[in-house]
Coordinates of C-alpha atoms in Angstrom, one line a residue:
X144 CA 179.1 88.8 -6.2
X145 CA 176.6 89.8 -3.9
X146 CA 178.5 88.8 -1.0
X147 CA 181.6 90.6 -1.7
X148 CA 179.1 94.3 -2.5
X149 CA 177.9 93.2 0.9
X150 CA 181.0 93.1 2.4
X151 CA 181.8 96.1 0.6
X152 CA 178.9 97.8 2.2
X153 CA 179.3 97.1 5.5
X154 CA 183.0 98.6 5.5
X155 CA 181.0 101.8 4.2
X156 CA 179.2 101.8 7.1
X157 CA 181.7 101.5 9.2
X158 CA 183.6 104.1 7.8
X159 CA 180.7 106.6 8.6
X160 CA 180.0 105.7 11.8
X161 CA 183.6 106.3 12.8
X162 CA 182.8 110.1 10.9
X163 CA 185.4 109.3 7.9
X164 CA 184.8 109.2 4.8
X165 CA 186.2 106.0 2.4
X166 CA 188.6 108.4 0.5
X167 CA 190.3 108.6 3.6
X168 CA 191.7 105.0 3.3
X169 CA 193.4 105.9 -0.1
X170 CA 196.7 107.4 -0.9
X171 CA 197.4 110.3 0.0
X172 CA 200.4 112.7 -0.1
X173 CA 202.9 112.7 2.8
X174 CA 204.3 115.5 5.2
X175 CA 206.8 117.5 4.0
X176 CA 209.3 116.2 6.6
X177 CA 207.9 112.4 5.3
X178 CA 211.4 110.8 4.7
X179 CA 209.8 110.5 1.0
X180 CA 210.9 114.2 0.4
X181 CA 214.6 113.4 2.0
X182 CA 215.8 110.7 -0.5
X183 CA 215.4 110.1 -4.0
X184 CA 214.6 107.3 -6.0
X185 CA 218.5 106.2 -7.3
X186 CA 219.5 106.7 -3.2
X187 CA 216.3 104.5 -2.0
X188 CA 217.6 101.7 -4.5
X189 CA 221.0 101.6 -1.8
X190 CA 219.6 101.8 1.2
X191 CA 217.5 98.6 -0.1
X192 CA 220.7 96.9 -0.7
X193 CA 222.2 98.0 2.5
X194 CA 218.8 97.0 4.2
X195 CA 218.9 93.3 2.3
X196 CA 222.4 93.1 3.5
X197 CA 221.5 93.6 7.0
X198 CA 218.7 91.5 7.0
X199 CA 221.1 88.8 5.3
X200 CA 223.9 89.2 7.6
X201 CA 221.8 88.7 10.5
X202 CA 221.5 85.4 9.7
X203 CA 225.0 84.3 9.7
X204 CA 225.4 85.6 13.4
X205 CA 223.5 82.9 14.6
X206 CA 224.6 79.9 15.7
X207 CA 223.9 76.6 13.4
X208 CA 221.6 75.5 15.8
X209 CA 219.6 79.3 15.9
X210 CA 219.8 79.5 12.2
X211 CA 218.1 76.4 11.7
X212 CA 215.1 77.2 14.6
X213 CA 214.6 80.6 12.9
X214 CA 214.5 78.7 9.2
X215 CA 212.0 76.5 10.7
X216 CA 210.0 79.0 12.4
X217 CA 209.5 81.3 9.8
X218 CA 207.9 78.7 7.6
X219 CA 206.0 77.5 10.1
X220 CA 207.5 74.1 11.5
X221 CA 207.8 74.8 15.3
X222 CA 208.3 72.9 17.7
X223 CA 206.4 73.1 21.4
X224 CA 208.8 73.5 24.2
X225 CA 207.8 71.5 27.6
X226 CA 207.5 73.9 30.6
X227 CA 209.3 72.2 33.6
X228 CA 208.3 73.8 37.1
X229 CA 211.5 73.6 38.6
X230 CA 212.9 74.8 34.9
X231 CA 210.4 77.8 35.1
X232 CA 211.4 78.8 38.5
X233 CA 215.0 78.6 38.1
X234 CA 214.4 81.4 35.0
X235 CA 212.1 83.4 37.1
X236 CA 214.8 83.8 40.2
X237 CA 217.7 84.7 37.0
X238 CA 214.9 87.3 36.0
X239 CA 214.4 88.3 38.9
X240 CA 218.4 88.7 39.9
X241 CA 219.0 90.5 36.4
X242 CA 216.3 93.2 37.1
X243 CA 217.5 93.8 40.7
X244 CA 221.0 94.6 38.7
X245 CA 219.2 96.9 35.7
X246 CA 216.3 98.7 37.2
X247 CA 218.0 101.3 39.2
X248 CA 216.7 104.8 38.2
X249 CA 214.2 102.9 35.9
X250 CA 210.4 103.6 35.2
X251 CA 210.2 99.8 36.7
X252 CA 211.7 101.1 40.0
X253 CA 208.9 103.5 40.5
X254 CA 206.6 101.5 39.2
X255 CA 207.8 98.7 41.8
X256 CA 207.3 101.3 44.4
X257 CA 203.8 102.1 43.7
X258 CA 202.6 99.0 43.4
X259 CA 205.4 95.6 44.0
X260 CA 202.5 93.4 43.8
X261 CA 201.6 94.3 41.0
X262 CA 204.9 94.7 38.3
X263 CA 206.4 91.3 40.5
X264 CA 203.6 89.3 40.1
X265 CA 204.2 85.7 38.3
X266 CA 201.7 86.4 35.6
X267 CA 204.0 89.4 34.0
X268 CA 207.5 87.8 34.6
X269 CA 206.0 84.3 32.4
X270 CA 204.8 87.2 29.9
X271 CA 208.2 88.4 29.1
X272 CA 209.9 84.9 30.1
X273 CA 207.8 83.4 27.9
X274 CA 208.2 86.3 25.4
X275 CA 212.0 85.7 25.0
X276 CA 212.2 82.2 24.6
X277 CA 213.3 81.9 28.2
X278 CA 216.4 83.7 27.9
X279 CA 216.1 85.9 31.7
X280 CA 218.8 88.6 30.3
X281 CA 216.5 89.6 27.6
X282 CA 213.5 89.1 29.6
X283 CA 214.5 91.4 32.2
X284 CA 215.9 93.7 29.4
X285 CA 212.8 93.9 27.4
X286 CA 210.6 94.0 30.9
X287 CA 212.7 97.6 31.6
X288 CA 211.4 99.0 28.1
X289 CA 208.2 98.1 28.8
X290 CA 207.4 99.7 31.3
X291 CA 209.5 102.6 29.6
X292 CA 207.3 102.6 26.6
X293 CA 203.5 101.9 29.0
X294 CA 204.8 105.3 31.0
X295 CA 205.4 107.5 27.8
X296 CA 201.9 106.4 26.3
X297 CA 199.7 106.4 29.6
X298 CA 201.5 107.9 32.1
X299 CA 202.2 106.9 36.1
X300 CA 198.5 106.9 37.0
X301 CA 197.8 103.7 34.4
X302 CA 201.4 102.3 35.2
X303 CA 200.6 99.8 37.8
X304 CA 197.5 98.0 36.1
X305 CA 196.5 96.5 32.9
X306 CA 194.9 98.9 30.6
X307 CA 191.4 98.7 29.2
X308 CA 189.4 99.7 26.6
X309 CA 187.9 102.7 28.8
X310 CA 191.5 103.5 29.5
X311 CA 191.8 104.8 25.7
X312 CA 190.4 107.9 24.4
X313 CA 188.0 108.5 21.8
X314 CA 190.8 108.4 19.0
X315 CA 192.4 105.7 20.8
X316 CA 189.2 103.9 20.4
X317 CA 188.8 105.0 16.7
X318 CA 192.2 103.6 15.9
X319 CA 191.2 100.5 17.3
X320 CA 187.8 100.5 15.7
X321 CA 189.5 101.2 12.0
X322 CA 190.8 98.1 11.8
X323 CA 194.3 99.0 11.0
X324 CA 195.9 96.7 13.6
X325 CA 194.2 93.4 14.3
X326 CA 194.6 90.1 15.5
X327 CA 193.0 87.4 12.9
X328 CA 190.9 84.9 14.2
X329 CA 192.5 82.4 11.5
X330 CA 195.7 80.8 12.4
X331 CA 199.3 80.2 10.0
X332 CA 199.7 76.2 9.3
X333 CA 201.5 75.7 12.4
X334 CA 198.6 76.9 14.6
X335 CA 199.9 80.7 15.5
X336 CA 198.0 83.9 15.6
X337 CA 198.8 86.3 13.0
X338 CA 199.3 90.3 14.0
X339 CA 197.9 92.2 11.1
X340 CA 199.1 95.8 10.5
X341 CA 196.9 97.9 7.8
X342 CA 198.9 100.9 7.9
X343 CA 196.5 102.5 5.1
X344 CA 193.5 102.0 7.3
X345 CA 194.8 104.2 10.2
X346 CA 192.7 107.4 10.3
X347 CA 194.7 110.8 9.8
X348 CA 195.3 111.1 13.9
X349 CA 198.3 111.8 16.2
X350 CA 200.3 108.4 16.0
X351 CA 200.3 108.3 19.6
X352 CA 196.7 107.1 19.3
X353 CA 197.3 104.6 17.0
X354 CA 200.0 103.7 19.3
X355 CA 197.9 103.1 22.3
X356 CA 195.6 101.1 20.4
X357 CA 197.9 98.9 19.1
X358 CA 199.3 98.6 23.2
X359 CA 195.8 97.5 23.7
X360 CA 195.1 95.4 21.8
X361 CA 198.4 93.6 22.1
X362 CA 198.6 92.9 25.6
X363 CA 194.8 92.2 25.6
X364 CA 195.7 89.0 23.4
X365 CA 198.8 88.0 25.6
X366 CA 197.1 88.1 28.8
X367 CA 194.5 86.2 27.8
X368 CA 195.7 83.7 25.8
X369 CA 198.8 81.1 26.9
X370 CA 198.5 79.5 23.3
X371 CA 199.6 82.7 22.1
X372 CA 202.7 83.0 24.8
X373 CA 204.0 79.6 24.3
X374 CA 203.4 79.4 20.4
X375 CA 204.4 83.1 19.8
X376 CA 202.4 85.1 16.8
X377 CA 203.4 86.1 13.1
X378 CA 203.6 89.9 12.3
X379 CA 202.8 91.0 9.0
X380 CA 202.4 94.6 7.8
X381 CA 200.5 95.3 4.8
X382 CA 201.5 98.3 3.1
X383 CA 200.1 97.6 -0.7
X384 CA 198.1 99.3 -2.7
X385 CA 195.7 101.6 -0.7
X386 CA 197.4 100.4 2.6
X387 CA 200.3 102.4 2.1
X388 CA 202.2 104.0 5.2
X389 CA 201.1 106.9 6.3
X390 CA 203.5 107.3 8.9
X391 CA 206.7 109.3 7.8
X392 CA 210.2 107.8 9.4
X393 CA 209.7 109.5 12.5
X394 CA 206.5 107.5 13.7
X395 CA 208.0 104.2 12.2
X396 CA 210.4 104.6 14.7
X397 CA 208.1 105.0 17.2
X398 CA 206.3 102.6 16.6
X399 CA 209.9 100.2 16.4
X400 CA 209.9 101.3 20.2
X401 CA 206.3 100.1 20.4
X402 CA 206.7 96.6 18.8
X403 CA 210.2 95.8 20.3
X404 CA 209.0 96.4 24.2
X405 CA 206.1 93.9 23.3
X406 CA 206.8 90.6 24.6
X407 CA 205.3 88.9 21.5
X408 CA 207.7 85.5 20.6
X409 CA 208.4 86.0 17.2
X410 CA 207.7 83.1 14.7
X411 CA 208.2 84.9 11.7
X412 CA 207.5 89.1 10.7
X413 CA 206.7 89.8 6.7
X414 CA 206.7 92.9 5.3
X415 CA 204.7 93.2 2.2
X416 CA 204.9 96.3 -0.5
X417 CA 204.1 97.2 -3.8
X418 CA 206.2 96.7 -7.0
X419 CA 209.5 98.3 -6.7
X420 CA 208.6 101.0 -4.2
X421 CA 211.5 100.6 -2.8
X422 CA 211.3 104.3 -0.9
X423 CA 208.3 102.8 1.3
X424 CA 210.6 99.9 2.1
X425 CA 213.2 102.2 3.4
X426 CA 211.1 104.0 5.3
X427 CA 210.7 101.1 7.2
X428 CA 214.4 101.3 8.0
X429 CA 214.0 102.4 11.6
X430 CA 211.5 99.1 12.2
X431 CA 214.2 97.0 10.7
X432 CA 217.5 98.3 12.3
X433 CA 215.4 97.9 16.0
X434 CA 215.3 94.3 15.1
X435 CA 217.3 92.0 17.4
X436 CA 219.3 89.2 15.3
X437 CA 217.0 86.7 15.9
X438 CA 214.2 88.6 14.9
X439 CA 215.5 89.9 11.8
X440 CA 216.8 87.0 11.2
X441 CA 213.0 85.6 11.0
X442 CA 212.0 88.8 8.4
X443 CA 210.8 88.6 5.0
X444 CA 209.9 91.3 2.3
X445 CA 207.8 90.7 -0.4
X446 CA 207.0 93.4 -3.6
X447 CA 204.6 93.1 -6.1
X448 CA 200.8 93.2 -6.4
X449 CA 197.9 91.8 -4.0
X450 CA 198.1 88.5 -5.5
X451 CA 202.0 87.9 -5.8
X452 CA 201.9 88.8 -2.3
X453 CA 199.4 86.7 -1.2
X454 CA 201.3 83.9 -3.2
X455 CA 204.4 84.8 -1.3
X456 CA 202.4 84.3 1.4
X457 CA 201.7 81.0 1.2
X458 CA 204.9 79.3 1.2
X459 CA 205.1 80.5 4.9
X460 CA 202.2 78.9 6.4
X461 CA 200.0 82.3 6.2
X462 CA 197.3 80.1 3.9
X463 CA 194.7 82.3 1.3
X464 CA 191.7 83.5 3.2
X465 CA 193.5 84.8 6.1
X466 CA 193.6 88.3 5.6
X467 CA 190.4 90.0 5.9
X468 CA 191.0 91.5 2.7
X469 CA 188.6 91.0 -0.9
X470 CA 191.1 88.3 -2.3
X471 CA 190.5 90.9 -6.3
X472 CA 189.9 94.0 -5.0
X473 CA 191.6 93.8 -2.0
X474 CA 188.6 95.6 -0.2
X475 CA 188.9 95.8 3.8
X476 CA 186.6 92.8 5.2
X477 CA 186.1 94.0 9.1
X478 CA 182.9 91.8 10.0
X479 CA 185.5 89.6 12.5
X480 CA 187.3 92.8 14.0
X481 CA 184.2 94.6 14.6
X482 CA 183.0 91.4 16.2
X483 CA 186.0 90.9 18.5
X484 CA 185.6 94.7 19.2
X485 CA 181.9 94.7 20.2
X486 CA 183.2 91.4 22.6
X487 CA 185.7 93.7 24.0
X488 CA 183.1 96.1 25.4
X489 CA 181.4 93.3 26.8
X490 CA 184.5 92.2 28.7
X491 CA 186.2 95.5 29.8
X492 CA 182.6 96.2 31.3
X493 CA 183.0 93.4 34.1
X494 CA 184.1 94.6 37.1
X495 CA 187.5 93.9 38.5
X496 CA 188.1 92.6 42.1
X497 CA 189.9 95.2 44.0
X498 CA 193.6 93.9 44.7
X499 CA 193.7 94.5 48.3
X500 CA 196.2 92.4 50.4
X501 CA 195.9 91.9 54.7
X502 CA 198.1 93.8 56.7
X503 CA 198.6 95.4 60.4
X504 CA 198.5 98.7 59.4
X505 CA 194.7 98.0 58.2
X506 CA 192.3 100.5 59.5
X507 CA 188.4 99.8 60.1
X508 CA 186.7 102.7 58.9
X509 CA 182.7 102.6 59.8
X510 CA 180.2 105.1 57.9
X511 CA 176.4 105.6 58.3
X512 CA 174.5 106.4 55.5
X513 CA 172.8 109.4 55.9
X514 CA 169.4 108.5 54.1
X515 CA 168.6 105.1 55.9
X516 CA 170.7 104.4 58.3
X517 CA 172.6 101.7 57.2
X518 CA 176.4 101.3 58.8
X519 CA 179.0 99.7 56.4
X520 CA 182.4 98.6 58.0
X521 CA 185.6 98.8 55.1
X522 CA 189.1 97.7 56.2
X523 CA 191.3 100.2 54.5
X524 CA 195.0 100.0 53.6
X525 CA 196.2 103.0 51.4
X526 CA 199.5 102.2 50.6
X527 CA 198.4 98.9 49.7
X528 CA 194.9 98.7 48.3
X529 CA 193.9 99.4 44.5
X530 CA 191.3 102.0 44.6
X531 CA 188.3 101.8 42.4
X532 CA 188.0 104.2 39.9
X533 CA 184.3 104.7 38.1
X534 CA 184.0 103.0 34.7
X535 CA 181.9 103.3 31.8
X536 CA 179.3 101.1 32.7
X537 CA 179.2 102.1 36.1
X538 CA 176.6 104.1 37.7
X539 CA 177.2 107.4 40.2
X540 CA 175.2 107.1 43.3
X541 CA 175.5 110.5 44.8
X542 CA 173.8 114.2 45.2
X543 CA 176.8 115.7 47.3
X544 CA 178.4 118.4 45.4
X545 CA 181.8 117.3 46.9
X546 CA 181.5 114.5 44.6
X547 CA 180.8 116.5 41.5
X548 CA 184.2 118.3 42.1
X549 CA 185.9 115.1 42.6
X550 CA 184.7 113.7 39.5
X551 CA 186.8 116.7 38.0
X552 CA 190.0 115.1 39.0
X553 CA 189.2 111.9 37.9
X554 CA 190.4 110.2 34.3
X555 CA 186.7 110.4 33.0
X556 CA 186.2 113.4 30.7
X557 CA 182.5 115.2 31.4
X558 CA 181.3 117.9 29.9
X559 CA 181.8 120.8 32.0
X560 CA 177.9 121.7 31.4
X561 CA 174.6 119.7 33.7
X562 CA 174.5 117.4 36.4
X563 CA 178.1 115.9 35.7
X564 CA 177.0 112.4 37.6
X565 CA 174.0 112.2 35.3
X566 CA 175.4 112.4 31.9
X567 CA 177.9 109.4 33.0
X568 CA 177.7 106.7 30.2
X569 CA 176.5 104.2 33.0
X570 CA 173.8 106.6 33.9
X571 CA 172.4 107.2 30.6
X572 CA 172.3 103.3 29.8
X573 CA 170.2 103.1 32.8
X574 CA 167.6 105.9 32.4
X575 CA 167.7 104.3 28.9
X576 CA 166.9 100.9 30.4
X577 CA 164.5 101.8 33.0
X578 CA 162.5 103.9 30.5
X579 CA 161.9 100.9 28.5
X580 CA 160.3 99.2 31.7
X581 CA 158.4 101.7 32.8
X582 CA 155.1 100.7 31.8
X583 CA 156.4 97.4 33.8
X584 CA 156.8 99.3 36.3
X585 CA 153.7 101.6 36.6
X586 CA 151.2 99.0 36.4
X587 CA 153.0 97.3 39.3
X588 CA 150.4 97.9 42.6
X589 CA 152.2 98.9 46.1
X590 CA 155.3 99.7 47.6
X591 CA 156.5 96.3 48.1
X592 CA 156.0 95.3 44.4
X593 CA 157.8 98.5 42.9
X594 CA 160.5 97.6 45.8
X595 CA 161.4 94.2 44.5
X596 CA 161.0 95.3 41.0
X597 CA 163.7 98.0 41.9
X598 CA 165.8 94.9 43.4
X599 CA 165.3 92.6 40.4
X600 CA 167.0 95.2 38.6
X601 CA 169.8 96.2 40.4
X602 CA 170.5 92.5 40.5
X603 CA 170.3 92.3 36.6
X604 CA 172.6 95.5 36.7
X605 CA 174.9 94.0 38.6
X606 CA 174.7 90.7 36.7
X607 CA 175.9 92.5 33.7
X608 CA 179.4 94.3 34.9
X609 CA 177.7 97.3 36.5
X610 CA 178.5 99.0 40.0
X611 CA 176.6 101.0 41.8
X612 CA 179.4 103.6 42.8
X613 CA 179.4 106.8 45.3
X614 CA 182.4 108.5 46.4
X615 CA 183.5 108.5 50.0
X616 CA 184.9 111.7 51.5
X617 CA 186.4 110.0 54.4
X618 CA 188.8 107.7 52.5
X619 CA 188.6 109.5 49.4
X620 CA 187.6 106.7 47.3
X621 CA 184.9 105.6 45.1
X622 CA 182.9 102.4 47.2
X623 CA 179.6 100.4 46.2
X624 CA 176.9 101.4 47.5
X625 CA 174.3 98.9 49.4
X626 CA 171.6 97.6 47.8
X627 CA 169.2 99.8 49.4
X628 CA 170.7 102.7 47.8
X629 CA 171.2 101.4 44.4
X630 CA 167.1 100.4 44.4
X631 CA 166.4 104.3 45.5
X632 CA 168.7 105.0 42.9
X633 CA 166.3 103.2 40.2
X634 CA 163.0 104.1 41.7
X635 CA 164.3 107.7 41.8
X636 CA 165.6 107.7 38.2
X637 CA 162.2 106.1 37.0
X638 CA 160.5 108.8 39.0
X639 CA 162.3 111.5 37.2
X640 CA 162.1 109.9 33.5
X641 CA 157.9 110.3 34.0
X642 CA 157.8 113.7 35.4
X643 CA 160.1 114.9 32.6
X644 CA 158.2 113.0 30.0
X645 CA 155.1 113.7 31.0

């Protein structure tokens, strides 16, 4: 009992610290253009039928041999296909001749043009191989959407590289934090990861947020896991009790668009409501119809109360303790997701290699720092290298006030009040850092000492994700700094935290 009020507590706590309040979890009544207010109850009862039907009726399209994979695979019994290099690369050239024959006047195409080495790189094309059991058509098909849907949510400046937790907004960021999509570190029988939608838990924002979050934290797990691309994942949304929809029609059929341009390889999708609402089912209808065959073919409703449901459960390889959910009072358990959340800071902090690729039309550009002295050589390529943009954890090296109005233009939203550079995430943590050390740093004798000190810590910095960042005027791009100019930067910001303490 105490375990399950300190469970309790803890999703409290969450709740506040994302500035809701519990109520906000619980039923509550939908817009008046909800599809609830368009169809009554005796109409919701035939568009179940007519929704069973389809769902039916996609099973005897199948071939024998389909119908008995998708049987198999929704009840967990799967069976590991071999990947054959000369098998692989025979699909990747089909791909690759069905997208030369679709993408014309595409989002792909000018995503191609921005950046080919990125959208053709092998990595994406196994993603949505891989994603589509190897069939190239659909591959190539569902690669087009993709890249449809990634424009409409992020637009062209995120098109041409994977998106990261800083990429997301602050109600991005609280979708994701809530919980209401997740990835479950426990397994079905057969060893696949389960998607877990909460729709209940989603907070009262925009559904384009919750959206992106769910993009995120999608592709996130796919690119980092093979397991997952080769084994494909089970999606089950959880709509009973207090995890109703909140969504009306409308943003169920966005978020249709959403799940069908993710190159997830469907083992089974189970949709789970309470007793006889058959008007929340419907609602799902735009989900449903989006289905391919083979998908639907793999879908399963279930009605009735927490427990029937997570009986129903059961018999598909989804075993009891897998949801993070009270298993009587169904009660939100998000100790794992916060967990995987805070590990997601940690690893959207490290710093990403610049993609840049040798060419002819390379140009040495040499700069002298005006402070020391120093003379850094960079080979630039502009229509071919990945510029680096500041991040989070990054600091901003710079007292030009060029660079304040660049930072302006940037994706980062400052406060238009104060030294813009200073009140930079990256820079806080390190004034926050360095004021903890002072005392280190103050009884430290001579210039020398204080120098390596300095160094120590830029290498620690460093060590952790950081860059040391300042923006260049003559390529108009943010660069590292030198390690001389990151250790002025922390003696100067010690410097400053004493005088304006003292």
């Amino acid at each position: 009992m105490s375990n399950l009020l300190d469970q309790t507590n803890f999703f409290f706590d969450h709740q506040r610290l994302l500035g809701q309040r519990f109520c906000a979890i619980l039923p509550r009544p939908f817009p008046e253009d909800s599809f609830y207010h368009e169809i009554g109850e005796l109409d919701a009862n035939k568009e179940k039928e007519s929704l069973d039907r389809h769902l039916s009726a996609s099973m005897g399209k199948l071939s024998l041999k389909d119908r008995e994979t998708a049987l198999e695979e929704v009840h967990g019994i799967v069976k590991n296909d071999r990947e054959d290099v000369a098998f692989l690369q025979s699909k990747l050239q089909a791909m690759e001749e069905c997208l030369s024959s679709i993408k014309r006047g595409t989002v792909y195409e000018k995503a191609e043009a921005i950046d080919p080495y990125f959208v053709s790189s092998r990595e994406i094309r196994l993603l949505f191989l891989r994603g589509n059991r190897y069939d190239p058509q659909a591959g190539a098909e569902q690669l087009i959407k993709h890249f449809d849907r990634k424009f409409s949510l992020f637009g062209s400046e995120k098109l041409t590289r994977n998106i990261t937790l800083y990429d997301l907004d602050d109600n991005d960021r609280m979708c994701l934090e809530s919980g209401f999509c997740q990835i479950l570190p426990q397994k079905d029988v057969a060893g696949r990861a389960i998607l877990l939608i909460l729709p209940g838990l989603r907070p009262d924002l925009d559904v384009q947020h919750g959206l992106r979050a769910m993009y995120y934290l999608c592709m996130t797990t796919l690119q980092e896991s093979e397991e997952i691309q080769k084994k494909g994942i089970v999606k089950l949304a959880y709509a009973v009790g207090r995890y109703k929809t909140r969504t009306n029609e409308a943003g169920l059929a966005q978020v249709a668009q959403c799940v069908s341009s993710t190159p997830f390889p469907l083992g089974g999708m189970h949709l789970c409501f309470n007793a006889s609402d058959y008007l929340e089912y419907v609602c799902y209808r735009a989900i449903i119809l989006a289905l391919p065959t083979s998908a639907a073919a793999k879908t399963r409703t279930h009605f009735g109360t927490h427990m029937d449901c997570l009986y129903a459960l059961r018999g598909y390889g989804i075993v009891e303790g897998s949801l993070p959910l009270s298993q009587i009072t169904a009660n939100p358990l998000l100790h794992n997701h916060m967990t995987w959340y805070e590990n997601r800071i940690k690893v959207d902090l490290n710093p990403v290699k610049p993609h840049t690729v040798s060419s002819s039309h390379e140009t040495l550009v040499r700069k002298q720092d005006s402070e020391n002295g120093d003379v850094t050589a960079t080979f630039v390529c502009p229509s071919l290298t990945r510029k680096i943009e500041p991040r989070w954890g990054d600091i901003l090296v710079s007292r030009l006030i060029a660079t304040l109005l660049t930072l302006a233009k940037t994706r980062l939203n400052f406060p238009k009040f104060g030294r813009q550079h200073q009140v930079h995430p990256g820079n806080i943590r390190l004034k926050k850092l360095l004021m903890d050390h002072s005392a280190e740093y103050e009884a430290i004798d001579g210039k020398k000492g204080k120098m390596a000190f300095a160094q120590n810590f830029v290498t620690q910095m460093k060590a952790s994700g950081s860059r040391f960042l300042t923006f260049d005027q003559d390529i108009e791009a943010w660069t590292e700094v030198c390690d001389k100019r990151a250790r002025n930067k922390v003696s100067k910001t010690i410097r400053n935290s004493r005088r304006y303490n003292s």
